[in-house]
Short mmCIF file of C-alpha atoms in Angstrom, two decimals:
data_model
loop_
_atom_site.label_atom_id
_atom_site.label_comp_id
_atom_site.label_asym_id
_atom_site.label_seq_id
_atom_site.Cartn_x
_atom_site.Cartn_y
_atom_site.Cartn_z
CA MET W 1 -12.10 -4.15 -27.42
CA THR W 2 -15.63 -3.11 -26.59
CA ASN W 3 -17.02 -5.86 -24.33
CA ASN W 4 -15.59 -8.31 -22.02
CA GLU W 5 -17.66 -11.13 -23.18
CA THR W 6 -15.90 -11.73 -26.53
CA LYS W 7 -12.59 -13.75 -26.12
CA MET W 8 -9.72 -12.40 -28.35
CA PRO W 9 -7.68 -15.32 -29.51
CA ILE W 10 -3.97 -15.07 -28.27
CA ILE W 11 -1.63 -17.44 -29.99
CA LEU W 12 1.59 -18.69 -28.54
CA ILE W 13 3.94 -20.52 -30.95
CA GLY W 14 7.41 -21.66 -29.82
CA ASN W 15 6.99 -20.28 -26.32
CA SER W 16 4.83 -20.90 -23.17
CA PHE W 17 4.44 -17.11 -22.16
CA LYS W 18 0.55 -17.20 -21.47
CA TYR W 19 1.11 -15.44 -18.18
CA GLU W 20 3.58 -12.50 -19.31
CA VAL W 21 1.56 -12.10 -22.36
CA GLU W 22 -1.79 -11.80 -21.16
CA ALA W 23 -0.35 -9.50 -18.26
CA THR W 24 0.86 -7.29 -20.92
CA MET W 25 -2.52 -7.39 -22.52
CA LYS W 26 -4.18 -6.26 -19.52
CA LEU W 27 -2.27 -3.10 -19.41
CA PHE W 28 -4.41 -1.91 -22.50
CA PHE W 29 -7.50 -3.93 -22.26
CA SER W 30 -7.98 -4.39 -18.00
CA THR W 31 -11.50 -6.43 -18.32
CA ALA W 32 -10.96 -8.48 -21.61
CA ARG W 33 -11.23 -11.99 -21.62
CA TYR W 34 -8.80 -14.24 -24.12
CA SER W 35 -8.52 -17.76 -25.28
CA PHE W 36 -5.16 -19.14 -25.86
CA GLY W 37 -3.88 -21.38 -28.72
CA THR W 38 -0.86 -22.80 -30.33
CA SER W 39 -1.87 -22.62 -34.23
CA ARG W 40 -1.95 -19.76 -36.57
CA GLU W 41 -5.48 -21.49 -37.91
CA GLU W 42 -6.70 -20.11 -34.78
CA ALA W 43 -6.04 -16.58 -35.11
CA VAL W 44 -9.54 -15.77 -36.24
CA GLY W 45 -11.99 -12.72 -36.34
CA ASP W 46 -11.56 -9.03 -36.22
CA GLU W 47 -8.95 -9.32 -33.20
CA TYR W 48 -6.29 -11.49 -32.23
CA VAL W 49 -2.39 -11.58 -31.26
CA ILE W 50 0.17 -13.67 -32.32
CA ALA W 51 3.46 -14.15 -30.16
CA GLU W 52 6.21 -16.16 -31.57
CA MET W 53 9.67 -17.47 -30.77
CA ASP W 54 12.29 -19.18 -32.84
CA GLY W 55 15.53 -19.31 -31.04
CA ASP W 56 16.57 -15.60 -30.59
CA ARG W 57 14.14 -14.58 -33.53
CA LEU W 58 10.79 -13.02 -31.72
CA ARG W 59 7.79 -12.24 -33.93
CA VAL W 60 4.32 -10.49 -32.69
CA GLU W 61 1.47 -10.03 -35.07
CA VAL W 62 -1.41 -7.80 -33.74
CA LYS W 63 -5.11 -7.33 -35.30
CA LEU W 64 -7.33 -4.97 -33.45
CA ASN W 65 -10.89 -3.80 -34.62
CA GLY W 66 -10.77 -5.21 -38.04
CA GLU W 67 -7.79 -3.35 -39.07
CA ALA W 68 -4.95 -4.81 -41.10
CA PRO W 69 -2.58 -6.83 -38.75
CA GLU W 70 0.48 -5.25 -37.73
CA ILE W 71 3.81 -7.51 -37.51
CA ARG W 72 7.08 -6.74 -35.92
CA GLU W 73 10.06 -8.82 -35.44
CA ALA W 74 13.50 -8.39 -33.57
CA VAL W 75 16.33 -10.17 -32.41
CA ALA W 76 16.36 -10.80 -28.55
CA ASP W 77 18.52 -9.07 -26.50
CA GLN W 78 20.82 -11.36 -24.65
CA SER W 79 20.96 -9.50 -21.52
CA GLN W 80 16.93 -9.68 -21.12
CA ASN W 81 14.51 -12.74 -20.68
CA LYS W 82 13.05 -13.57 -24.04
CA GLU W 83 9.63 -13.52 -22.52
CA HIS W 84 10.44 -9.82 -21.53
CA GLU W 85 11.58 -8.73 -24.73
CA LEU W 86 9.01 -10.41 -26.64
CA CYS W 87 6.42 -8.48 -24.11
CA ARG W 88 8.34 -5.48 -25.14
CA ILE W 89 7.58 -5.83 -28.82
CA LEU W 90 3.70 -6.51 -27.66
CA PHE W 91 3.77 -3.49 -25.47
CA HIS W 92 4.96 -0.96 -28.41
CA ILE W 93 2.40 -2.36 -30.82
CA LEU W 94 -0.57 -2.00 -28.34
CA SER W 95 0.81 1.64 -27.24
CA ASP W 96 1.08 2.80 -30.98
CA LYS W 97 -2.39 1.59 -32.19
CA THR W 98 -4.23 2.34 -29.24
CA GLY W 99 -2.62 5.42 -28.12
CA ILE W 100 -2.37 4.22 -24.17
CA VAL W 101 0.97 4.90 -22.65
CA PRO W 102 1.03 2.90 -19.44
CA PRO W 103 2.67 5.30 -16.67
CA TRP W 104 4.13 2.13 -15.10
CA GLY W 105 5.41 0.71 -18.79
CA LEU W 106 6.04 -2.87 -18.97
CA MET W 107 6.07 -3.50 -15.00
CA THR W 108 3.41 -6.07 -14.50
CA GLY W 109 4.58 -6.75 -10.71
CA ILE W 110 2.64 -5.72 -7.66
CA ARG W 111 5.57 -4.46 -5.38
CA PRO W 112 7.66 -1.66 -7.64
CA VAL W 113 8.92 -0.16 -4.56
CA LYS W 114 10.61 -3.69 -3.37
CA LYS W 115 12.79 -3.52 -6.62
CA VAL W 116 13.94 0.26 -5.69
CA VAL W 117 14.37 -0.94 -1.97
CA GLU W 118 16.88 -3.66 -3.04
CA LEU W 119 18.65 -1.38 -5.46
CA ILE W 120 19.23 1.12 -3.05
CA ARG W 121 20.48 -1.43 -0.28
CA GLU W 122 23.12 -2.46 -2.88
CA ASN W 123 24.08 1.43 -2.61
CA VAL W 124 22.95 1.97 -6.20
CA PRO W 125 22.81 5.91 -6.90
CA LYS W 126 19.43 7.22 -7.52
CA ASP W 127 19.94 8.45 -11.14
CA GLU W 128 21.18 4.68 -11.87
CA ILE W 129 18.20 3.21 -10.41
CA PHE W 130 16.16 5.57 -12.57
CA ARG W 131 18.10 4.77 -15.57
CA ARG W 132 17.87 0.58 -15.17
CA LEU W 133 13.99 0.48 -14.44
CA LYS W 134 13.32 3.07 -17.31
CA ASP W 135 15.54 1.01 -19.66
CA LYS W 136 13.93 -2.44 -18.41
CA TYR W 137 10.41 -1.12 -18.05
CA GLU W 138 10.04 1.94 -19.64
CA ILE W 139 8.39 3.63 -16.42
CA GLN W 140 7.47 7.17 -16.84
CA ASP W 141 9.85 9.45 -14.58
CA LYS W 142 6.98 10.52 -12.28
CA LYS W 143 6.22 7.01 -11.07
CA LEU W 144 9.75 6.23 -10.53
CA GLN W 145 10.03 9.38 -8.34
CA LEU W 146 7.05 8.04 -6.58
CA ALA W 147 8.38 4.66 -5.91
CA TYR W 148 11.68 6.27 -4.86
CA ASP W 149 10.08 8.51 -2.38
CA THR W 150 8.25 5.63 -1.33
CA ALA W 151 11.32 3.26 -0.67
CA ILE W 152 12.95 6.15 1.14
CA ASN W 153 10.25 6.37 3.87
CA GLN W 154 9.95 2.78 4.09
CA LEU W 155 13.63 1.90 4.71
CA PRO W 156 13.84 2.94 8.53
CA ILE W 157 11.08 0.79 8.88
CA LEU W 158 12.39 -2.06 7.08
CA ASP W 159 15.58 -1.82 8.91
CA LYS W 160 14.03 -2.57 12.18
CA ILE W 161 12.16 -5.50 11.32
CA ASP W 162 12.38 -8.31 13.68
CA GLY W 163 12.85 -11.33 11.43
CA THR W 164 12.15 -13.76 14.40
CA ALA W 165 8.71 -12.16 15.03
CA ALA W 166 5.31 -12.48 13.18
CA SER W 167 2.23 -10.51 12.58
CA LEU W 168 -1.28 -11.47 13.05
CA TYR W 169 -4.28 -11.07 10.46
CA VAL W 170 -7.66 -11.74 11.82
CA SER W 171 -10.32 -11.85 9.08
CA ILE W 172 -14.00 -10.86 10.00
CA PRO W 173 -15.25 -11.57 6.23
CA PHE W 174 -18.77 -9.63 6.78
CA CYS W 175 -20.16 -6.47 5.16
CA PRO W 176 -23.61 -4.58 5.63
CA THR W 177 -23.88 -4.85 1.68
CA ARG W 178 -21.36 -5.74 -1.06
CA CYS W 179 -20.08 -2.71 -2.99
CA SER W 180 -20.10 -2.99 -6.65
CA TYR W 181 -16.42 -2.84 -7.08
CA CYS W 182 -15.65 -5.40 -4.53
CA SER W 183 -13.58 -8.14 -5.21
CA PHE W 184 -12.79 -9.58 -1.83
CA VAL W 185 -14.31 -12.62 -0.03
CA SER W 186 -16.94 -10.97 1.57
CA HIS W 187 -20.48 -11.76 2.57
CA SER W 188 -23.53 -9.65 3.32
CA MET W 189 -24.76 -9.41 6.92
CA ASP W 190 -28.30 -10.75 5.19
CA SER W 191 -26.95 -13.61 3.85
CA ALA W 192 -24.35 -14.62 6.79
CA ILE W 193 -26.28 -14.19 10.05
CA LYS W 194 -27.13 -17.46 10.50
CA LEU W 195 -23.37 -18.60 10.41
CA MET W 196 -22.08 -15.84 12.65
CA PRO W 197 -22.34 -17.68 15.95
CA GLN W 198 -20.59 -20.66 14.57
CA TYR W 199 -18.04 -18.49 12.53
CA ILE W 200 -17.07 -16.47 15.68
CA GLU W 201 -16.75 -19.90 17.65
CA ALA W 202 -14.48 -21.37 15.16
CA LEU W 203 -12.28 -18.29 14.69
CA CYS W 204 -11.66 -17.80 18.37
CA LYS W 205 -10.59 -21.62 18.25
CA GLU W 206 -8.31 -20.97 15.55
CA LEU W 207 -6.99 -17.81 17.57
CA ALA W 208 -6.36 -20.28 20.57
CA ILE W 209 -4.54 -22.74 18.33
CA LEU W 210 -2.39 -20.06 17.00
CA GLY W 211 -1.87 -18.54 20.22
CA LYS W 212 -0.50 -21.87 21.53
CA ILE W 213 1.83 -22.60 18.78
CA VAL W 214 3.25 -18.81 19.23
CA LYS W 215 3.82 -19.54 22.94
CA GLU W 216 5.32 -22.75 22.40
CA THR W 217 7.83 -21.23 19.92
CA ASP W 218 8.45 -18.26 21.95
CA THR W 219 7.38 -16.07 19.18
CA LYS W 220 6.79 -12.35 19.53
CA ILE W 221 3.81 -10.89 17.95
CA ASP W 222 4.94 -7.79 16.08
CA THR W 223 1.73 -6.29 14.75
CA ILE W 224 -2.02 -7.27 14.60
CA TYR W 225 -4.47 -6.43 12.18
CA PHE W 226 -8.36 -6.78 11.93
CA GLY W 227 -9.58 -6.88 8.16
CA GLY W 228 -12.29 -7.95 6.08
CA GLY W 229 -14.80 -7.37 4.85
CA THR W 230 -15.99 -4.93 7.48
CA PRO W 231 -14.98 -6.05 11.12
CA THR W 232 -17.34 -3.50 12.49
CA SER W 233 -20.04 -5.34 10.70
CA VAL W 234 -20.43 -7.66 13.72
CA SER W 235 -22.01 -6.55 17.15
CA ALA W 236 -20.20 -4.73 19.78
CA GLN W 237 -20.47 -8.03 21.92
CA GLU W 238 -19.19 -10.14 19.04
CA LEU W 239 -16.34 -8.13 18.15
CA ARG W 240 -15.55 -7.98 21.95
CA THR W 241 -15.56 -11.68 22.15
CA ILE W 242 -13.22 -11.85 19.08
CA MET W 243 -10.77 -9.46 20.43
CA GLU W 244 -10.85 -11.21 24.05
CA ALA W 245 -9.56 -14.05 22.16
CA VAL W 246 -6.75 -12.20 20.76
CA GLU W 247 -5.83 -10.82 24.15
CA LYS W 248 -6.29 -14.16 25.97
CA ASN W 249 -3.98 -16.07 23.52
CA PHE W 250 -1.52 -13.69 22.54
CA ASP W 251 1.06 -11.43 24.45
CA LEU W 252 -0.11 -7.74 23.64
CA THR W 253 2.63 -6.14 25.70
CA LYS W 254 5.26 -6.19 22.83
CA VAL W 255 2.75 -5.60 19.96
CA ARG W 256 3.78 -2.39 18.14
CA GLU W 257 1.05 -1.64 16.15
CA TYR W 258 -2.83 -2.84 16.66
CA SER W 259 -5.24 -1.93 13.98
CA VAL W 260 -8.98 -2.47 13.48
CA GLU W 261 -10.31 -1.89 9.98
CA ALA W 262 -13.49 -0.04 10.97
CA GLY W 263 -14.34 0.48 7.47
CA ARG W 264 -17.80 1.36 6.53
CA PRO W 265 -19.26 4.45 8.38
CA ASP W 266 -22.62 2.61 8.37
CA THR W 267 -21.19 0.12 10.81
CA ILE W 268 -19.38 2.45 13.38
CA THR W 269 -20.77 2.89 16.51
CA GLU W 270 -19.70 4.49 19.75
CA GLU W 271 -19.89 1.21 21.67
CA LYS W 272 -17.84 -0.79 19.01
CA LEU W 273 -15.40 1.82 19.14
CA ARG W 274 -14.97 1.74 22.86
CA VAL W 275 -14.75 -1.85 22.67
CA ILE W 276 -11.93 -1.62 20.05
CA LYS W 277 -10.28 1.01 22.23
CA GLU W 278 -10.50 -0.89 25.47
CA LEU W 279 -9.33 -4.24 24.15
CA GLY W 280 -5.83 -2.70 22.82
CA ALA W 281 -6.00 -1.33 19.64
CA GLU W 282 -4.73 2.13 19.07
CA ARG W 283 -5.14 2.31 15.04
CA ILE W 284 -8.35 2.15 13.15
CA SER W 285 -9.46 2.82 9.61
CA VAL W 286 -12.70 4.82 8.49
CA ASN W 287 -13.15 4.20 4.77
CA PRO W 288 -15.77 6.23 3.12
CA GLN W 289 -13.92 5.80 -0.51
CA THR W 290 -15.79 9.10 -1.51
CA LEU W 291 -17.77 11.63 0.26
CA ASN W 292 -20.09 12.51 -2.99
CA ASP W 293 -23.26 11.01 -1.94
CA GLU W 294 -24.42 9.85 -5.76
CA VAL W 295 -21.35 8.19 -6.21
CA LEU W 296 -21.91 6.37 -2.92
CA LYS W 297 -25.25 5.37 -4.18
CA VAL W 298 -23.93 4.16 -7.48
CA ILE W 299 -21.30 1.70 -5.94
CA GLY W 300 -23.97 0.50 -3.45
CA ARG W 301 -23.05 1.97 -0.11
CA LYS W 302 -25.86 2.69 2.18
CA HIS W 303 -24.53 5.95 4.17
CA SER W 304 -23.67 9.66 2.94
CA GLY W 305 -20.76 11.38 3.00
CA GLU W 306 -21.76 13.21 6.18
CA ASP W 307 -22.16 9.95 7.77
CA ALA W 308 -18.41 9.32 7.04
CA VAL W 309 -17.19 12.81 8.62
CA LYS W 310 -19.51 11.62 11.88
CA ALA W 311 -17.93 8.47 12.38
CA PHE W 312 -14.65 10.05 11.93
CA GLU W 313 -15.39 12.62 14.55
CA LEU W 314 -16.97 10.12 17.03
CA ALA W 315 -13.55 8.04 16.73
CA ARG W 316 -11.76 10.92 17.89
CA LYS W 317 -14.37 11.69 20.42
CA VAL W 318 -13.64 8.12 22.02
CA GLY W 319 -9.76 8.96 21.68
CA PHE W 320 -8.35 7.45 18.66
CA LYS W 321 -5.12 9.42 17.58
CA ASN W 322 -4.28 7.13 14.86
CA ILE W 323 -6.91 7.03 12.28
CA ASN W 324 -6.31 6.00 8.65
CA THR W 325 -9.10 6.95 5.81
CA ASP W 326 -9.45 4.95 2.43
CA LEU W 327 -10.50 6.66 -0.66
CA ILE W 328 -10.87 5.30 -4.42
CA ALA W 329 -9.67 7.23 -7.47
CA GLY W 330 -11.88 6.46 -10.42
CA LEU W 331 -15.45 5.10 -9.01
CA PRO W 332 -18.15 5.09 -11.44
CA THR W 333 -19.93 8.49 -11.90
CA GLU W 334 -17.27 10.47 -10.00
CA SER W 335 -15.88 13.54 -11.57
CA ALA W 336 -12.37 14.65 -11.06
CA GLU W 337 -13.76 17.67 -9.25
CA SER W 338 -15.78 15.61 -6.86
CA PHE W 339 -12.74 13.65 -6.18
CA ARG W 340 -10.33 16.74 -5.41
CA ASN W 341 -13.16 17.88 -3.08
CA THR W 342 -13.03 14.54 -1.16
CA ILE W 343 -9.30 14.72 -0.76
CA ASP W 344 -9.59 18.56 0.34
CA ARG W 345 -12.31 17.62 2.83
CA MET W 346 -10.25 14.80 4.13
CA ILE W 347 -7.20 16.80 4.82
CA GLU W 348 -9.38 19.31 6.78
CA LEU W 349 -10.35 16.34 9.08
CA ASP W 350 -6.56 15.91 9.73
CA PRO W 351 -6.58 11.83 9.69
CA GLU W 352 -2.90 10.75 10.44
CA SER W 353 -3.00 8.75 7.28
CA ILE W 354 -4.57 8.69 3.88
CA THR W 355 -4.73 5.80 1.59
CA VAL W 356 -5.59 6.46 -1.93
CA HIS W 357 -6.64 3.32 -4.01
CA THR W 358 -7.37 3.22 -7.69
CA LEU W 359 -10.49 1.33 -8.95
CA THR W 360 -9.43 -2.14 -9.77
CA ILE W 361 -12.44 -4.26 -11.47
CA LYS W 362 -11.93 -8.04 -10.94
CA ARG W 363 -13.96 -10.62 -12.23
CA SER W 364 -15.98 -11.19 -9.12
CA ALA W 365 -16.93 -7.68 -9.06
CA THR W 366 -20.22 -6.35 -10.46
CA LEU W 367 -18.66 -3.66 -12.19
CA PHE W 368 -16.51 -6.34 -14.26
CA ALA W 369 -19.97 -7.07 -16.12
CA GLN W 370 -19.82 -3.64 -17.55
CA GLY W 371 -16.38 -4.04 -19.25
CA ASN W 372 -14.39 -1.57 -20.43
CA ALA W 373 -16.99 1.07 -20.21
CA ASN W 374 -15.94 1.49 -16.41
CA ASN W 375 -12.19 2.59 -17.71
CA ALA W 376 -13.52 5.93 -19.37
CA ASN W 377 -13.16 7.92 -16.30
CA PRO W 378 -10.53 10.48 -14.83
CA ALA W 379 -8.74 8.33 -12.33
CA ALA W 380 -5.19 9.33 -13.57
CA GLU W 381 -6.16 12.91 -13.17
CA MET W 382 -7.60 12.21 -9.58
CA VAL W 383 -4.02 10.28 -8.82
CA ASP W 384 -2.04 13.28 -10.23
CA TYR W 385 -3.86 15.76 -7.82
CA SER W 386 -3.50 13.42 -4.84
CA ILE W 387 0.21 13.03 -4.83
CA PRO W 388 1.41 16.59 -4.70
CA THR W 389 -1.53 17.83 -2.60
CA LEU W 390 -0.99 15.15 0.14
CA MET W 391 2.53 15.33 0.05
CA SER W 392 2.29 19.29 0.59
CA HIS W 393 0.04 18.66 3.54
CA GLY W 394 2.70 16.31 5.25
CA TYR W 395 1.30 13.05 4.10
CA LEU W 396 4.53 11.23 2.85
CA PRO W 397 4.14 8.04 0.55
CA TYR W 398 5.17 4.82 2.54
CA TYR W 399 3.45 1.95 0.87
CA MET W 400 2.22 0.95 -2.75
CA TYR W 401 0.92 -1.87 -4.23
CA ARG W 402 -0.29 -2.61 -7.66
CA GLN W 403 -3.27 -5.02 -8.90
CA LYS W 404 -4.39 -6.55 -12.46
CA ASN W 405 -7.25 -4.68 -13.73
CA THR W 406 -6.43 -1.42 -12.37
CA VAL W 407 -7.81 1.53 -14.34
CA ASP W 408 -5.36 3.29 -16.30
CA ASN W 409 -2.74 1.09 -15.03
CA LEU W 410 -2.19 3.13 -11.71
CA GLU W 411 -1.15 2.06 -8.23
CA ASN W 412 -2.55 1.94 -4.65
CA MET W 413 -0.96 4.43 -2.36
CA GLY W 414 -0.56 4.81 1.34
CA TYR W 415 0.19 8.54 2.95
CA ALA W 416 0.97 9.17 6.30
CA LYS W 417 2.57 11.62 8.89
CA LYS W 418 5.78 11.22 10.01
CA GLY W 419 5.72 8.47 12.49
CA PHE W 420 2.16 7.25 11.51
CA GLU W 421 3.12 4.76 8.98
CA SER W 422 1.58 1.29 9.18
CA TYR W 423 4.04 -1.29 10.06
CA TYR W 424 1.32 -4.02 8.97
CA ASN W 425 0.97 -2.58 5.38
CA ILE W 426 4.92 -2.40 4.99
CA PHE W 427 5.71 -5.89 6.25
CA ILE W 428 3.02 -7.34 4.22
CA MET W 429 4.05 -5.51 0.86
CA ASP W 430 7.58 -6.25 1.83
CA GLU W 431 7.21 -9.88 2.65
CA THR W 432 10.12 -9.86 5.10
CA GLN W 433 8.04 -11.01 8.00
CA THR W 434 5.90 -14.11 8.89
CA ILE W 435 2.33 -13.18 8.82
CA LEU W 436 -0.20 -15.75 10.49
CA GLY W 437 -3.88 -15.52 9.22
CA ALA W 438 -6.89 -16.45 11.08
CA GLY W 439 -10.34 -16.69 9.75
CA CYS W 440 -12.08 -17.27 6.65
CA ALA W 441 -10.10 -16.26 3.76
CA ALA W 442 -7.23 -15.32 5.54
CA SER W 443 -3.53 -16.42 4.44
CA THR W 444 -0.76 -17.73 6.37
CA LYS W 445 2.67 -16.36 4.75
CA LEU W 446 5.42 -18.39 6.29
CA LEU W 447 9.04 -17.04 5.61
CA TYR W 448 12.01 -19.19 5.60
CA ALA W 449 15.63 -18.53 5.48
CA GLY W 450 16.61 -17.24 1.95
CA ASN W 451 13.27 -15.25 1.93
CA ARG W 452 11.62 -18.13 0.80
CA ILE W 453 8.00 -18.16 1.14
CA GLU W 454 5.29 -21.00 1.80
CA ARG W 455 1.65 -19.81 2.17
CA ILE W 456 -1.26 -21.64 3.80
CA HIS W 457 -4.67 -20.56 2.52
CA ASN W 458 -8.01 -20.83 4.78
CA TYR W 459 -10.97 -21.80 3.16
CA LYS W 460 -12.76 -18.99 1.40
CA PHE W 461 -16.36 -19.06 2.61
CA PRO W 462 -17.43 -19.22 5.97
CA TYR W 463 -19.81 -22.49 5.58
CA GLU W 464 -16.16 -24.06 4.21
CA TYR W 465 -14.41 -22.66 7.01
CA ILE W 466 -16.82 -23.88 9.61
CA LYS W 467 -17.50 -27.39 8.24
CA SER W 468 -14.14 -28.21 7.40
CA PHE W 469 -12.43 -26.66 10.34
CA ASP W 470 -10.42 -29.81 12.04
CA LYS W 471 -9.25 -30.64 8.47
CA LEU W 472 -7.91 -26.99 8.06
CA MET W 473 -6.29 -26.92 11.58
CA GLU W 474 -4.16 -29.92 10.61
CA LYS W 475 -2.06 -27.77 8.50
CA LYS W 476 -1.02 -25.63 11.45
CA GLU W 477 1.79 -28.16 11.94
CA GLU W 478 3.92 -26.64 9.27
CA ILE W 479 3.39 -23.14 11.17
CA THR W 480 5.29 -24.70 14.06
CA GLU W 481 8.02 -26.00 12.32
CA CYS W 482 8.57 -22.52 10.50
CA LEU W 483 8.54 -20.26 13.67
CA LYS W 484 11.06 -23.03 15.17
CA LYS W 485 13.21 -22.60 12.15
CA ILE W 486 13.42 -18.77 12.31
CA LYS W 487 14.12 -18.56 15.70
CA SER W 488 17.65 -18.73 14.47
CA ILE W 489 17.50 -15.91 12.19
CA GLN W 490 18.74 -12.52 13.62
CA PRO W 491 16.68 -9.24 13.59
CA ARG W 492 17.67 -7.00 10.93
#
């Protein structure tokens, strides 16, 4: 498939496995679009897929690039879900026809490490863990090893989670400009500046409401995370106002980790850094994504690589001893050599943690319009360099997540020096602690007994959040009931 405007027909006969079949297709055509039907007559054109199930009989027909269709049939393996076996047939046809071998195989979920953790806790030996996951998902050995290493590094932290506590996420969804790869709900300062006073007022009100609920239910706040957008897009005084609202409404004395994503170097000033430190945050993130000036221009950044280095050094000067840096493998026009240079330079700066994302192209990102042309980059080579290089310098993999439409079906990895792992990052991936979300586009995850999760989503856009604030706050009653119930859960 050469562009993402043409929709490939996917015909589902005798089944309703739309999500599973589409997820398998995305492993090979990450930015493609699809139409779905239930009749063979809808399988028209140079490209289509027919996925058929008749009892235990499975049949897949694939036509690509106008070539003759390929048909494969099988009897369902009774030990596996039929949707999984149908997708396995599709997976092998696409792999043979395209020459692409996705490193994570058939696994399409975002939390592979969670599966490994579960098996380790069941005392399943490492070799057996590898065998089971390889047999089911056909994951490559190097990815199994990475997931296993990450699980081993997570376990000491997971085993100390307080199930009666909660974490707090504070959303500041603004950026100086929108990066071309970005799919987050974020808004440029030019368009949002008029809303800023109202937004901050509403956010502080929500923090007060959440703080009251936390006090009434005697809930401990375990970690706090300011994300966005770019929290440091706001002024130092505005940042102080928000952080003072956190300080006023929550007991910070028992907080184990307080992080602020300072983010883009062009928003970082000494005044803002001093506000962050003064009001209790000890962990910050400075996120250049790359130190290559030409690539930064291509993705719409208004700062240089040297600006990122200076921002990092300024944070050290102010006294931060726990700094993370975010990088992205596979950015448009970046070469493998350029990415290696960025990794090596970051190691020289000696941050406490380094996060290596892989470019993910979602529908809301500007890059999505360019279709599969974005995928022709050396992202896999970049990731393959980062893993042993970071580990050899004392950065251990401690959290991982995967997304749809990620170049080369790769992963996002957090690496940290021992003792500097981000609790919040682990908790949000493991989904074993309630997370209270405040602000535009924030999501509250309520963890009930039996690991049942209920979500409460705030409005995505600032004007909705401000306009419908009172209606949104009515949903907070569920948070109170949830926190009361989880008080009976003992810390693990």
